[in-house]
Amino acid sequence: MSEAIVASQAPGTDLASVPGASGARQFWRRLRTQRAALVAAGVVALLVLLALAAPLLTAIEGQDPTTYHPSLIDSARGGVPVGSFGGVSGDHWLGVEPQTGRDLFARLVYGARVSLGVALGATVVQVLVGVVVGVAAALGNRWIDQLLSRITDIFVAMPLMIMSLALLAIVPSSFPRPLLVAFVIGLIAWGNTAKIVRAQTLTLKGLDYVSAARLSGWNTWRIARRELLPGLAAPVITYAALLVPMNISAEAALSFLGVGVKPPTPSWGQMLTAANVWYQAAPQYLLLPAGALLVTVLALTVLGDGVRTALDPRAASRLRVGTGRKREAKADADSKKATADADSKKATADASAKMAATEADSKKATADASAKKEAEA
Amino acid sequence: MSGFGGFVLRRAVGTVITLLAISVIVYVVFYATPGNVAQITCGPRCSPEQVHQVAQQLRLDDPLYVRYWHFLQGILVGQDFSTGTSVEHCSAPCLGLSYQGDTQVTQLILAKLPVSLSLVFGAMVLWLILGVGTGILSAWRRGRLTERVLTGITLAGVATPVFVIGLVLMIVVCGQLQLLPFPQYVGLTDDPEQWAWNLLLPWLSLALIEAAAFARLTRAAMLETLAEDHIRTFRAYGVGERSIIGRHALRGAFAPIIALNANNVGSAVGGAVLTETLFGLPGIGQELVHAVNVVDLPVVVGMVLVIGFFVVIANAVADVLYAVADRRVVLV
């Protein structure tokens, strides 16, 4: 399939993916118009703040996440905290852990550091590996492309949970655990990023301004760095925004299974495992980590959706859901909603459906590319 | 070679190569890692003699490729193991011996497989019905309150980790309301009614998450089809809305649903590990977590390979089905 033909068919005329200051300004303008994304961004900012300020906050509370408080535990009742609501008091804002009496607020905010830190680290690894492999496959000769694409396929097919679970078993426990979890998740689940990057690079490669650079005698490395990477920013940022919540879930799942972040480092997944035993006697012990996890993942997902809509407004004009003349006017209003549909499709496709993903991405890539082409012209 | 037959054949060859590549990667990663493999395999409490014996059993003195070759031979034609005094034959497909219970990994997996298959396939039926149904409903009621509510619910569903929803379901349904007993696996052949009854909650927790992704995909694919010219033509001919949604728009959603379903087998297996651990179901997932915790390498490697096998096969089948469902797919 010739990229040039596809590019000329692509309907997008938007300049959203044009790099530079105006692109960034447009991005913010578009993000601001989405109420849900704004709320989500606020929640995420608050969570990041909580995580960063964890030592300060616990210092104000006067607690730390690892000290045992046996005096706050009612051993006669099987180890539940003394007092109502799981021992909530001025000293322990969210109560204490059953059995050990460790401060729940401290564990929750320190757990946020682990959750967000591991997820961000894993995302950085995924993006780095994905971009390197994707660009190399797109720019290399036929054999390099074949080899890298097949390797990518294998990594796309590998179930993240199973592989990371197994890999975490064989690494010596002396290795810093959060760092290890981030690396394992990142090094297994980079396949989809590489596929997206490859598709986008192939499209960009066929564009006039890249050909011009090649004809001017630029070497491949310089072309990749100066001409291709800026064009890759939009799809990579979009996908990375969706990877973060997935990685948070993955870390929590691994810690829940007891192979992720190990005690005494607090983690939400671990807290859930422990809470599994205590749900009747101390229900808030379960609700805290579960709620924190839900809010975080949901906020990041909504924000990721918003980022994509802001970077890819072309989708807004692509879908017309009107059913006739009478609805023509309504269709315009609907098209905004349709954006979300196209997006949600892209999200699921990107994330999992292999073929659908390649299709959607190459479509998107070509559309972005054609937008760029017009900008160049 | 060209045409559909050639496509299937090429896909089959590609699948075999992928499986081989995965087995090499998995074997090398697990048996070429730094650290004393014999010590890890044997466990921390092994005496030096036991460690030495394990090293001999694993043929650790041989180069890695020779050991891999033996491993591959074991899978294809079977293998003999000397367990000190006697020789134990492990028939094909042999995945080695577990060092915790001295059982054959293949037997171990076969014993646990029915539980995991019951879980995943039951959940798959549920998530297809729930997900596609929700997707159709929101495409049909597009622009109305129903759609907005459903969109919100599915977004939350996509974002929720499977063990959180499982935990909440278990606590609310079994603990607080006591509608169901805590799940305890009963074999399908032993008592089908109890089997389904006990698996209901695990199915639901696994299916609800996956269903959300299907709902979003179905809705998006249907809306896209609804915007196409041939639908307008149908409308011009006076075809009813029910028929347009139920027959023509849904057809457009078939191919992506098939593709997503196969690709979700991998994530569903991952979800099954969590579900089994959470509900205490004695399936492959629970066994894998156990093997990981006691660093029983042969079991871990065997399970990873078996799961990888299922996922790769599912992907290949999906590619072929996708091509059947959507003739526009370029057969390369």
XYZ file of C-alpha atoms in Angstrom:
709
model
C 0.000 0.000 0.000
C 1.497 3.276 -1.023
C 1.660 5.778 1.751
C 1.373 8.710 -0.586
C -2.001 7.551 -1.830
C -3.287 6.948 1.658
C -2.024 10.314 2.757
C -3.846 12.107 0.014
C -7.043 10.304 0.975
C -6.838 11.264 4.594
C -9.483 13.836 5.427
C -7.674 15.672 8.215
C -6.699 19.250 7.619
C -6.022 20.141 11.196
C -2.696 21.490 12.239
C -2.740 20.021 15.704
C 0.281 17.852 15.238
C 2.442 20.656 13.938
C 5.194 21.006 16.488
C 6.191 24.294 17.993
C 4.757 26.925 20.267
C 1.469 27.336 18.429
C 0.923 23.563 18.617
C 1.427 23.568 22.356
C -0.899 26.551 22.759
C -3.559 24.840 20.681
C -3.141 21.707 22.731
C -3.837 23.583 25.958
C -6.750 25.406 24.406
C -8.295 22.123 23.312
C -7.621 20.423 26.613
C -9.247 23.316 28.481
C -12.531 22.874 26.639
C -12.991 19.371 28.032
C -14.523 19.553 31.456
C -13.967 15.911 32.394
C -10.318 16.061 31.384
C -9.817 19.215 33.426
C -11.301 17.639 36.535
C -9.145 14.563 35.939
C -6.066 16.740 35.516
C -6.858 18.408 38.819
C -7.201 15.034 40.563
C -3.945 13.809 39.048
C -2.153 17.011 40.082
C -3.471 16.556 43.621
C -2.272 12.938 43.710
C 1.172 13.889 42.446
C 1.311 16.620 45.069
C 0.286 14.136 47.793
C 2.967 11.719 46.662
C 5.675 14.363 46.475
C 4.723 15.857 49.820
C 4.386 12.468 51.553
C 7.301 13.021 53.984
C 6.048 16.513 54.808
C 2.443 15.400 55.325
C 3.352 12.478 57.534
C 5.677 14.762 59.504
C 2.722 17.086 60.117
C 0.658 14.085 61.173
C 3.577 12.928 63.296
C 3.600 9.383 61.929
C 5.592 7.249 59.543
C 4.522 4.316 57.356
C 6.546 1.572 59.034
C 6.294 1.982 62.814
C 4.172 -0.635 64.581
C 1.697 0.542 67.201
C 0.741 -2.561 69.233
C -1.028 -0.393 71.810
C -3.640 0.606 69.218
C -4.545 -2.987 68.458
C -7.260 -4.882 70.269
C -5.775 -8.345 70.478
C -8.832 -9.628 72.315
C -10.893 -8.993 69.191
C -8.422 -10.684 66.899
C -6.223 -7.725 66.099
C -8.626 -5.035 64.890
C -7.756 -1.421 65.743
C -8.964 0.090 68.997
C -11.642 2.763 68.605
C -14.273 3.492 66.001
C -13.735 3.697 62.232
C -10.573 1.637 62.442
C -8.891 3.838 65.000
C -9.341 7.204 63.311
C -8.047 9.936 65.596
C -6.154 13.196 65.593
C -2.929 11.222 65.668
C -3.956 8.754 62.982
C -6.008 10.609 60.377
C -7.218 7.522 58.557
C -6.843 5.021 61.360
C -4.327 2.234 61.686
C -3.717 -1.101 60.020
C -5.221 -4.148 61.741
C -2.747 -6.503 63.401
C 0.257 -4.167 63.126
C -1.162 -0.750 63.965
C 0.832 1.005 61.271
C -0.535 4.403 60.295
C -2.847 4.122 57.281
C -2.552 7.708 56.088
C 1.228 7.428 55.972
C 1.036 4.122 54.134
C -1.472 5.524 51.668
C 0.552 8.609 50.699
C 3.815 6.670 50.585
C 1.965 4.057 48.524
C 1.055 6.826 46.087
C 4.774 7.501 45.576
C 5.359 3.841 44.717
C 2.313 3.624 42.460
C 2.986 6.795 40.472
C 6.759 6.379 40.476
C 6.720 2.808 39.207
C 4.084 3.614 36.580
C 6.011 6.639 35.312
C 9.288 4.718 35.264
C 7.701 1.861 33.347
C 6.159 4.307 30.869
C 9.530 5.971 30.266
C 11.100 2.572 29.547
C 8.212 1.604 27.245
C 8.428 4.845 25.306
C 12.224 4.697 24.972
C 12.295 1.096 23.767
C 9.205 1.603 21.613
C 10.566 4.697 19.870
C 14.020 3.201 19.276
C 12.648 -0.087 17.917
C 9.853 1.567 15.934
C 12.071 4.176 14.272
C 14.813 1.626 13.578
C 12.295 -0.730 11.966
C 10.858 2.033 9.805
C 14.213 3.430 8.693
C 16.180 0.200 8.416
C 16.332 -2.020 5.363
C 13.833 -4.778 4.671
C 15.582 -7.338 6.860
C 15.957 -5.084 9.863
C 12.312 -4.124 9.538
C 11.203 -7.757 9.279
C 13.304 -8.823 12.242
C 12.269 -5.953 14.500
C 8.620 -6.229 13.498
C 8.513 -9.934 14.295
C 10.201 -9.339 17.662
C 7.657 -6.598 18.315
C 4.843 -9.016 17.454
C 6.167 -11.501 19.980
C 6.236 -8.865 22.685
C 2.737 -7.717 21.793
C 1.537 -11.311 22.161
C 3.216 -11.880 25.539
C 0.758 -11.515 28.407
C 2.215 -8.799 30.641
C 0.910 -10.241 33.901
C 2.252 -13.723 33.273
C 5.666 -12.649 32.016
C 6.292 -10.064 34.699
C 5.083 -12.458 37.367
C 7.523 -15.084 36.158
C 10.425 -12.688 35.621
C 10.104 -11.143 39.063
C 10.630 -14.600 40.525
C 14.162 -15.038 39.248
C 15.698 -11.644 39.940
C 17.673 -11.591 43.192
C 15.811 -9.852 45.982
C 18.767 -7.533 46.589
C 17.787 -5.470 43.531
C 15.755 -2.351 44.487
C 12.218 -3.625 44.115
C 10.235 -0.597 42.807
C 12.900 0.060 40.176
C 12.842 -3.603 39.200
C 9.050 -3.680 38.831
C 9.177 -0.565 36.639
C 11.842 -2.110 34.419
C 10.098 -5.459 34.115
C 6.761 -3.878 33.143
C 8.521 -1.471 30.771
C 10.662 -4.085 29.073
C 7.744 -6.441 28.445
C 4.969 -4.096 27.358
C 6.621 -1.835 24.767
C 5.279 -3.672 21.714
C 2.273 -1.489 20.951
C 4.338 1.699 21.286
C 6.843 0.345 18.784
C 4.066 -0.528 16.337
C 2.543 2.927 16.529
C 5.935 4.605 16.150
C 6.824 2.428 13.182
C 3.555 3.202 11.390
C 3.914 6.932 12.004
C 7.587 6.982 10.972
C 6.788 5.157 7.741
C 4.219 7.808 6.923
C 6.517 10.691 7.803
C 9.316 9.127 5.792
C 7.305 9.436 2.603
C 6.663 13.146 3.049
C 8.294 15.780 0.882
C 10.187 17.577 3.611
C 11.844 14.362 4.741
C 12.738 13.506 1.157
C 14.161 17.007 0.846
C 16.325 16.431 3.880
C 17.508 13.127 2.447
C 18.306 14.702 -0.896
C 20.272 17.415 0.888
C 22.587 14.657 2.012
C 21.538 14.457 5.650
C 22.396 11.150 7.252
C 19.727 8.859 8.688
C 20.493 9.730 12.282
C 20.137 13.446 11.682
C 16.896 12.947 9.768
C 15.521 10.765 12.548
C 16.402 13.308 15.192
C 15.540 16.568 13.464
C 12.752 15.652 11.060
C 11.031 12.551 12.400
C 11.050 12.815 16.180
C 9.006 16.058 16.297
C 6.347 14.407 14.157
C 6.282 11.408 16.476
C 5.620 13.495 19.561
C 1.828 13.660 19.250
C 1.081 9.943 18.844
C 3.710 8.958 21.405
C 2.441 11.395 24.041
C -1.096 10.238 23.340
C -0.257 6.605 23.815
C 2.009 7.217 26.804
C -0.861 9.012 28.540
C -2.866 5.791 28.238
C 0.038 3.610 29.332
C 0.409 5.285 32.730
C -2.915 4.064 34.176
C -2.329 0.593 32.705
C 1.050 0.476 34.413
C -0.448 1.573 37.718
C -2.893 -1.330 37.506
C -0.078 -3.699 36.585
C 2.087 -2.656 39.531
C -0.835 -2.915 41.931
C -1.709 -6.351 40.537
C 1.844 -7.629 40.945
C 2.095 -6.272 44.468
C -1.329 -7.749 45.181
C 0.031 -11.149 44.164
C 3.003 -10.650 46.454
C 5.705 -10.442 43.785
C 5.752 -6.696 43.145
C 6.911 -4.145 45.670
C 7.816 -6.005 48.859
C 7.180 -5.006 52.463
C 8.044 -2.875 54.340
C 7.732 -0.492 51.371
C 4.031 0.359 51.347
C 2.057 -0.192 48.156
C -1.649 -0.079 47.415
C -1.647 -3.569 45.933
C -0.082 -4.985 49.090
C -2.600 -3.158 51.261
C -5.383 -4.828 49.257
C -3.918 -8.272 49.849
C -3.792 -7.648 53.562
C -7.260 -6.091 53.533
C -8.637 -9.238 51.911
C -8.433 -10.896 55.332
C -9.831 -8.000 57.316
C -12.736 -6.773 55.250
C -15.364 -7.652 57.848
C -13.641 -6.419 60.963
C -12.041 -3.332 59.410
C -13.737 -2.458 56.105
C -12.104 0.959 55.696
C -8.788 -0.825 55.489
C -10.002 -2.243 52.176
C -11.792 0.860 50.976
C -8.746 3.115 51.280
C -6.356 1.368 48.886
C -9.190 0.251 46.574
C -10.562 3.789 46.423
C -7.138 5.327 45.928
C -6.400 2.915 43.114
C -9.770 3.479 41.437
C -9.577 7.258 41.613
C -6.005 7.337 40.338
C -6.514 4.977 37.427
C -9.823 6.554 36.441
C -8.450 10.104 36.587
C -5.411 9.147 34.519
C -7.574 7.333 31.973
C -9.930 10.291 31.566
C -6.954 12.639 31.319
C -5.387 10.368 28.703
C -8.638 10.478 26.724
C -8.607 14.248 26.958
C -5.002 14.491 25.834
C -5.812 12.404 22.813
C -8.812 14.481 21.872
C -6.711 17.620 22.237
C -3.963 16.204 20.056
C -6.255 14.626 17.493
C -9.261 16.900 16.949
C -9.499 15.584 13.414
C -11.596 12.795 14.870
C -14.233 15.385 15.706
C -14.993 16.019 12.068
C -14.586 12.460 10.888
C -17.677 10.912 12.330
C -21.086 12.181 11.363
C -23.807 10.306 13.141
C -26.778 12.134 11.663
C -29.503 9.930 10.292
C -31.114 12.257 7.828
C -31.800 15.820 6.872
C -33.760 16.449 10.022
C -30.833 15.404 12.094
C -28.222 17.168 10.038
C -28.045 20.057 12.481
C -27.945 17.729 15.424
C -25.153 15.798 13.792
C -22.837 18.702 14.254
C -23.553 18.741 17.929
C -23.225 14.986 18.007
C -19.915 15.036 16.243
C -18.351 16.273 19.436
C -19.572 13.195 21.180
C -18.534 11.098 18.243
C -15.009 12.248 18.905
C -15.163 10.334 22.102
C -16.413 7.305 20.216
C -13.630 7.375 17.723
C -11.276 7.923 20.580
C -12.569 5.124 22.685
C -12.224 2.893 19.688
C -8.692 4.017 19.194
C -7.981 3.518 22.863
C -9.091 -0.053 22.948
C -7.596 -0.718 19.581
C -4.278 0.794 20.538
C -4.238 -1.081 23.736
C -5.152 -4.483 22.528
C -6.614 -5.210 19.121
C -3.519 -5.838 17.113
C -4.788 -5.477 13.616
C -7.299 -2.827 14.454
C -4.505 -0.950 16.121
C -2.220 -0.979 13.152
C -5.068 0.085 10.962
C -6.305 2.868 13.179
C -2.811 4.089 13.796
C -1.716 4.147 10.241
C -4.933 6.006 9.481
C -4.215 8.439 12.229
C -0.586 8.658 11.264
C -1.418 9.406 7.676
C -3.956 11.987 8.711
C -1.447 13.689 10.969
C 1.070 13.472 8.216
C -1.200 15.059 5.667
C -1.953 17.824 8.120
C 1.734 18.380 8.415
C 2.183 18.273 4.688
C -0.286 21.070 4.274
C 1.428 23.028 6.960
C 4.686 22.648 5.090
C 3.028 23.794 1.904
C 1.308 -18.265 -3.128
C -1.720 -16.081 -3.005
C -5.347 -16.206 -1.976
C -6.948 -17.241 1.235
C -5.330 -20.686 1.509
C -1.889 -19.182 1.117
C -2.678 -16.605 3.744
C -3.723 -19.268 6.244
C -0.636 -21.329 5.466
C 1.714 -18.376 5.870
C -0.009 -17.473 9.118
C 0.394 -21.049 10.389
C 4.110 -21.085 9.575
C 4.495 -17.696 11.239
C 2.733 -19.025 14.327
C 5.088 -21.984 14.626
C 8.099 -19.668 14.289
C 6.663 -17.329 16.904
C 6.114 -20.245 19.289
C 9.698 -21.423 18.794
C 11.017 -17.913 19.330
C 9.003 -17.552 22.516
C 10.295 -20.874 23.824
C 13.896 -19.782 23.128
C 13.406 -16.394 24.786
C 11.688 -17.874 27.822
C 14.238 -20.657 28.202
C 17.241 -18.367 27.830
C 15.822 -15.687 30.115
C 15.068 -18.163 32.872
C 18.033 -20.487 32.649
C 20.776 -18.060 31.651
C 20.129 -15.538 34.390
C 22.907 -14.632 36.773
C 22.846 -16.546 40.016
C 23.133 -20.220 40.698
C 20.268 -21.810 38.798
C 20.659 -25.054 40.722
C 20.446 -23.239 44.034
C 17.423 -21.199 42.922
C 15.714 -24.255 41.527
C 16.401 -26.367 44.573
C 15.386 -23.700 47.046
C 17.225 -21.978 49.873
C 17.095 -24.942 52.260
C 18.897 -27.418 50.005
C 22.129 -29.042 51.132
C 25.183 -28.793 48.818
C 24.675 -32.447 47.804
C 21.105 -31.757 46.762
C 22.201 -28.680 44.856
C 24.811 -30.777 43.066
C 22.195 -33.405 42.227
C 19.873 -30.760 40.829
C 22.724 -29.343 38.776
C 23.252 -32.792 37.289
C 19.562 -33.293 36.606
C 19.382 -29.964 34.854
C 22.565 -30.808 32.960
C 23.932 -27.445 33.995
C 27.434 -28.388 32.830
C 26.218 -28.511 29.231
C 26.184 -25.337 27.156
C 22.863 -23.484 27.122
C 21.932 -24.432 23.550
C 22.422 -28.131 24.302
C 20.169 -27.813 27.322
C 17.578 -25.986 25.240
C 17.776 -28.729 22.635
C 17.089 -31.361 25.293
C 14.199 -29.278 26.573
C 12.735 -28.996 23.074
C 13.233 -32.723 22.557
C 11.332 -33.343 25.769
C 8.390 -31.341 24.497
C 8.352 -33.077 21.124
C 9.255 -36.719 21.905
C 9.559 -37.011 25.686
C 12.553 -37.303 27.952
C 14.058 -39.535 30.649
C 15.081 -38.142 34.010
C 17.380 -39.875 36.456
C 16.163 -39.081 39.936
C 19.198 -40.468 41.727
C 18.222 -44.111 42.049
C 15.598 -44.703 39.385
C 14.899 -43.384 35.912
C 11.614 -41.599 35.382
C 10.169 -41.396 31.905
C 8.379 -38.194 31.052
C 6.403 -38.642 27.861
C 5.809 -35.907 25.290
C 4.910 -33.144 25.679
C 7.353 -33.137 28.571
C 7.979 -29.806 30.249
C 10.353 -31.150 32.875
C 10.024 -32.052 36.535
C 8.880 -29.811 39.329
C 11.477 -29.615 42.072
C 9.015 -28.945 44.809
C 6.797 -31.967 44.492
C 8.853 -34.066 42.044
C 5.804 -34.196 39.813
C 5.910 -33.766 36.063
C 5.088 -30.219 35.033
C 2.834 -31.426 32.228
C 0.724 -33.470 34.669
C 0.575 -30.522 37.037
C -0.676 -28.213 34.301
C -3.176 -30.736 32.946
C -4.615 -31.155 36.427
C -5.114 -27.392 36.807
C -6.168 -26.600 33.250
C -9.923 -27.406 33.554
C -10.337 -24.808 36.298
C -8.660 -22.046 34.291
C -10.454 -22.968 31.074
C -13.803 -22.994 32.910
C -13.011 -19.561 34.272
C -11.792 -17.939 31.063
C -14.347 -19.430 28.669
C -17.295 -18.831 30.974
C -16.153 -15.263 31.478
C -15.665 -14.861 27.728
C -19.292 -15.795 27.041
C -20.382 -13.292 29.676
C -18.172 -10.442 28.489
C -19.193 -10.897 24.870
C -22.888 -10.817 25.774
C -22.539 -7.941 28.228
C -20.039 -5.934 26.199
C -21.559 -6.249 22.760
C -25.044 -5.826 24.195
C -24.066 -2.621 25.942
C -22.313 -1.398 22.830
C -25.374 -2.006 20.656
C -27.610 -0.321 23.196
C -25.445 2.789 23.324
C -25.135 2.972 19.550
C -28.898 2.655 19.262
C -29.657 5.259 21.940
C -26.883 7.570 20.784
C -27.183 11.104 22.020
C -29.639 10.140 24.758
C -29.208 9.855 28.489
C -28.918 6.050 28.266
C -25.846 6.379 26.123
C -24.235 8.953 28.367
C -24.768 6.790 31.445
C -23.475 3.687 29.693
C -20.427 5.565 28.415
C -19.609 6.658 31.940
C -20.022 3.153 33.311
C -17.852 1.579 30.629
C -15.127 4.175 31.102
C -15.070 3.338 34.800
C -15.077 -0.347 33.892
C -12.081 -0.011 31.590
C -10.181 1.806 34.305
C -10.975 -0.567 37.180
C -8.353 -3.185 38.012
C -9.867 -6.677 37.975
C -8.850 -7.559 41.524
C -10.491 -4.441 42.922
C -13.856 -5.282 41.364
C -13.435 -8.938 42.357
C -12.672 -7.998 45.927
C -15.622 -5.622 46.122
C -17.971 -8.192 44.550
C -16.830 -10.890 46.931
C -17.202 -8.690 49.991
C -20.595 -7.310 49.012
C -22.202 -10.453 47.572
C -20.654 -13.127 49.769
C -19.813 -11.136 52.865
C -22.413 -8.421 53.393
C -25.463 -9.697 51.512
C -24.578 -13.402 51.768
C -26.340 -14.101 48.461
C -23.706 -16.594 47.401
C -21.290 -18.758 49.337
C -17.598 -18.006 48.946
C -16.575 -19.668 45.673
C -15.184 -23.158 45.895
C -14.352 -24.920 42.696
C -16.520 -27.887 41.775
C -15.712 -29.809 38.601
C -18.047 -29.405 35.641
C -18.447 -33.167 35.303
C -19.024 -33.617 39.039
C -21.913 -31.211 39.402
C -22.661 -28.757 36.585
C -25.057 -26.699 38.668
C -22.630 -26.207 41.532
C -19.869 -25.572 38.992
C -21.695 -22.624 37.463
C -22.975 -21.373 40.800
C -19.508 -21.293 42.325
C -17.886 -19.724 39.292
C -20.506 -17.006 38.942
C -18.607 -14.370 40.904
C -15.183 -15.086 39.357
C -16.814 -14.966 35.914
C -18.483 -11.677 36.720
C -15.359 -10.005 38.052
C -13.337 -11.055 35.042
C -16.122 -10.314 32.553
C -17.168 -6.891 33.809
C -13.742 -5.412 33.122
C -13.348 -6.983 29.701
C -16.960 -6.208 28.776
C -16.278 -2.502 29.169
C -13.626 -2.583 26.471
C -15.977 -4.485 24.167
C -18.804 -2.066 24.791
C -16.620 0.868 23.802
C -15.294 -0.892 20.739
C -18.716 -2.123 19.570
C -20.257 1.310 19.990
C -17.437 3.088 18.170
C -17.376 0.588 15.302
C -21.158 0.734 14.920
C -21.227 4.525 14.952
C -18.552 4.569 12.316
C -20.542 2.175 10.146
C -23.710 4.201 10.713
C -21.951 7.208 9.221
C -21.146 5.364 6.006
C -22.887 5.912 2.697
C -24.444 2.475 2.339
C -26.366 2.985 5.584
C -27.745 6.225 4.175
C -28.810 4.296 1.127
C -30.569 1.713 3.309
C -32.374 4.527 5.072
C -33.377 6.048 1.752
C -34.878 2.705 0.802
C -36.927 2.821 3.969
C -35.138 0.134 5.968
C -36.186 0.381 9.606
C -33.886 1.607 12.354
C -34.067 -1.737 14.141
C -32.820 -3.590 11.099
C -30.155 -0.993 10.402
C -28.759 -1.249 13.918
C -29.268 -4.975 14.406
C -28.081 -6.180 11.033
C -26.128 -3.681 9.023
C -24.323 -1.607 11.626
C -23.530 -4.631 13.757
C -21.925 -6.302 10.762
C -19.393 -3.496 10.626
C -18.454 -4.175 14.230
C -17.817 -7.892 13.755
C -14.214 -7.757 12.590
C -12.875 -5.466 15.335
C -14.785 -7.472 17.965
C -13.157 -10.687 16.799
C -9.731 -9.080 16.789
C -10.192 -7.597 20.245
C -11.549 -10.849 21.622
C -8.490 -12.836 20.592
C -6.125 -10.168 21.759
C -7.899 -10.029 25.068
C -7.176 -13.688 25.699
C -3.754 -12.588 26.917
C -5.076 -9.961 29.287
C -7.878 -12.312 30.340
C -5.330 -14.970 31.288
C -3.539 -12.321 33.328
C -6.882 -11.394 34.866
C -7.525 -15.083 35.536
C -4.333 -15.268 37.595
C -5.646 -12.474 39.789
C -9.180 -13.870 39.904
C -7.987 -17.342 40.843
C -5.732 -15.999 43.566
C -8.491 -13.777 44.891
C -11.195 -16.450 44.972
C -8.887 -19.318 45.815
C -9.644 -21.280 42.649
C -7.083 -24.059 42.092
C -6.218 -23.141 38.497
C -3.066 -22.521 36.501
C -2.854 -18.944 37.706
C -2.843 -19.867 41.364
C -0.271 -22.579 40.687
C 1.897 -20.088 38.806
C 1.823 -17.620 41.692
C 2.755 -20.454 44.041
C 5.580 -21.616 41.769
C 6.873 -18.052 41.496
C 6.861 -17.636 45.251
C 8.867 -20.820 45.822
C 10.973 -20.205 42.665
C 10.072 -23.539 41.095
C 11.659 -22.724 37.739
C 10.522 -25.734 35.658
C 6.913 -25.080 36.639
C 7.223 -21.356 35.920
C 8.810 -21.944 32.512
C 6.272 -24.645 31.637
C 3.303 -22.507 32.605
C 4.593 -19.445 30.782
C 5.073 -21.549 27.655
C 1.631 -23.141 27.863
C -0.044 -19.778 28.389
C 2.040 -18.237 25.609
C 0.973 -21.133 23.384
C -2.717 -20.408 23.979
C -2.292 -16.686 23.426
C -0.327 -17.082 20.196
C -2.804 -19.631 18.839
C -5.692 -17.339 19.758
C -4.001 -14.485 17.915
C -3.442 -16.588 14.817
C -7.039 -17.818 14.806
C -8.182 -14.228 15.221
C -6.143 -13.080 12.238
C -7.756 -15.723 10.060
C -11.259 -14.994 11.396
C -10.627 -11.303 10.902
C -9.769 -11.915 7.278
C -12.938 -13.980 6.889
C -15.100 -11.343 8.560
C -13.616 -8.399 6.739
C -12.635 -9.104 3.176
C -11.081 -5.674 2.896
C -8.138 -6.889 4.966
C -5.021 -7.029 2.846
C -3.750 -10.586 2.967
C -0.031 -10.244 3.487
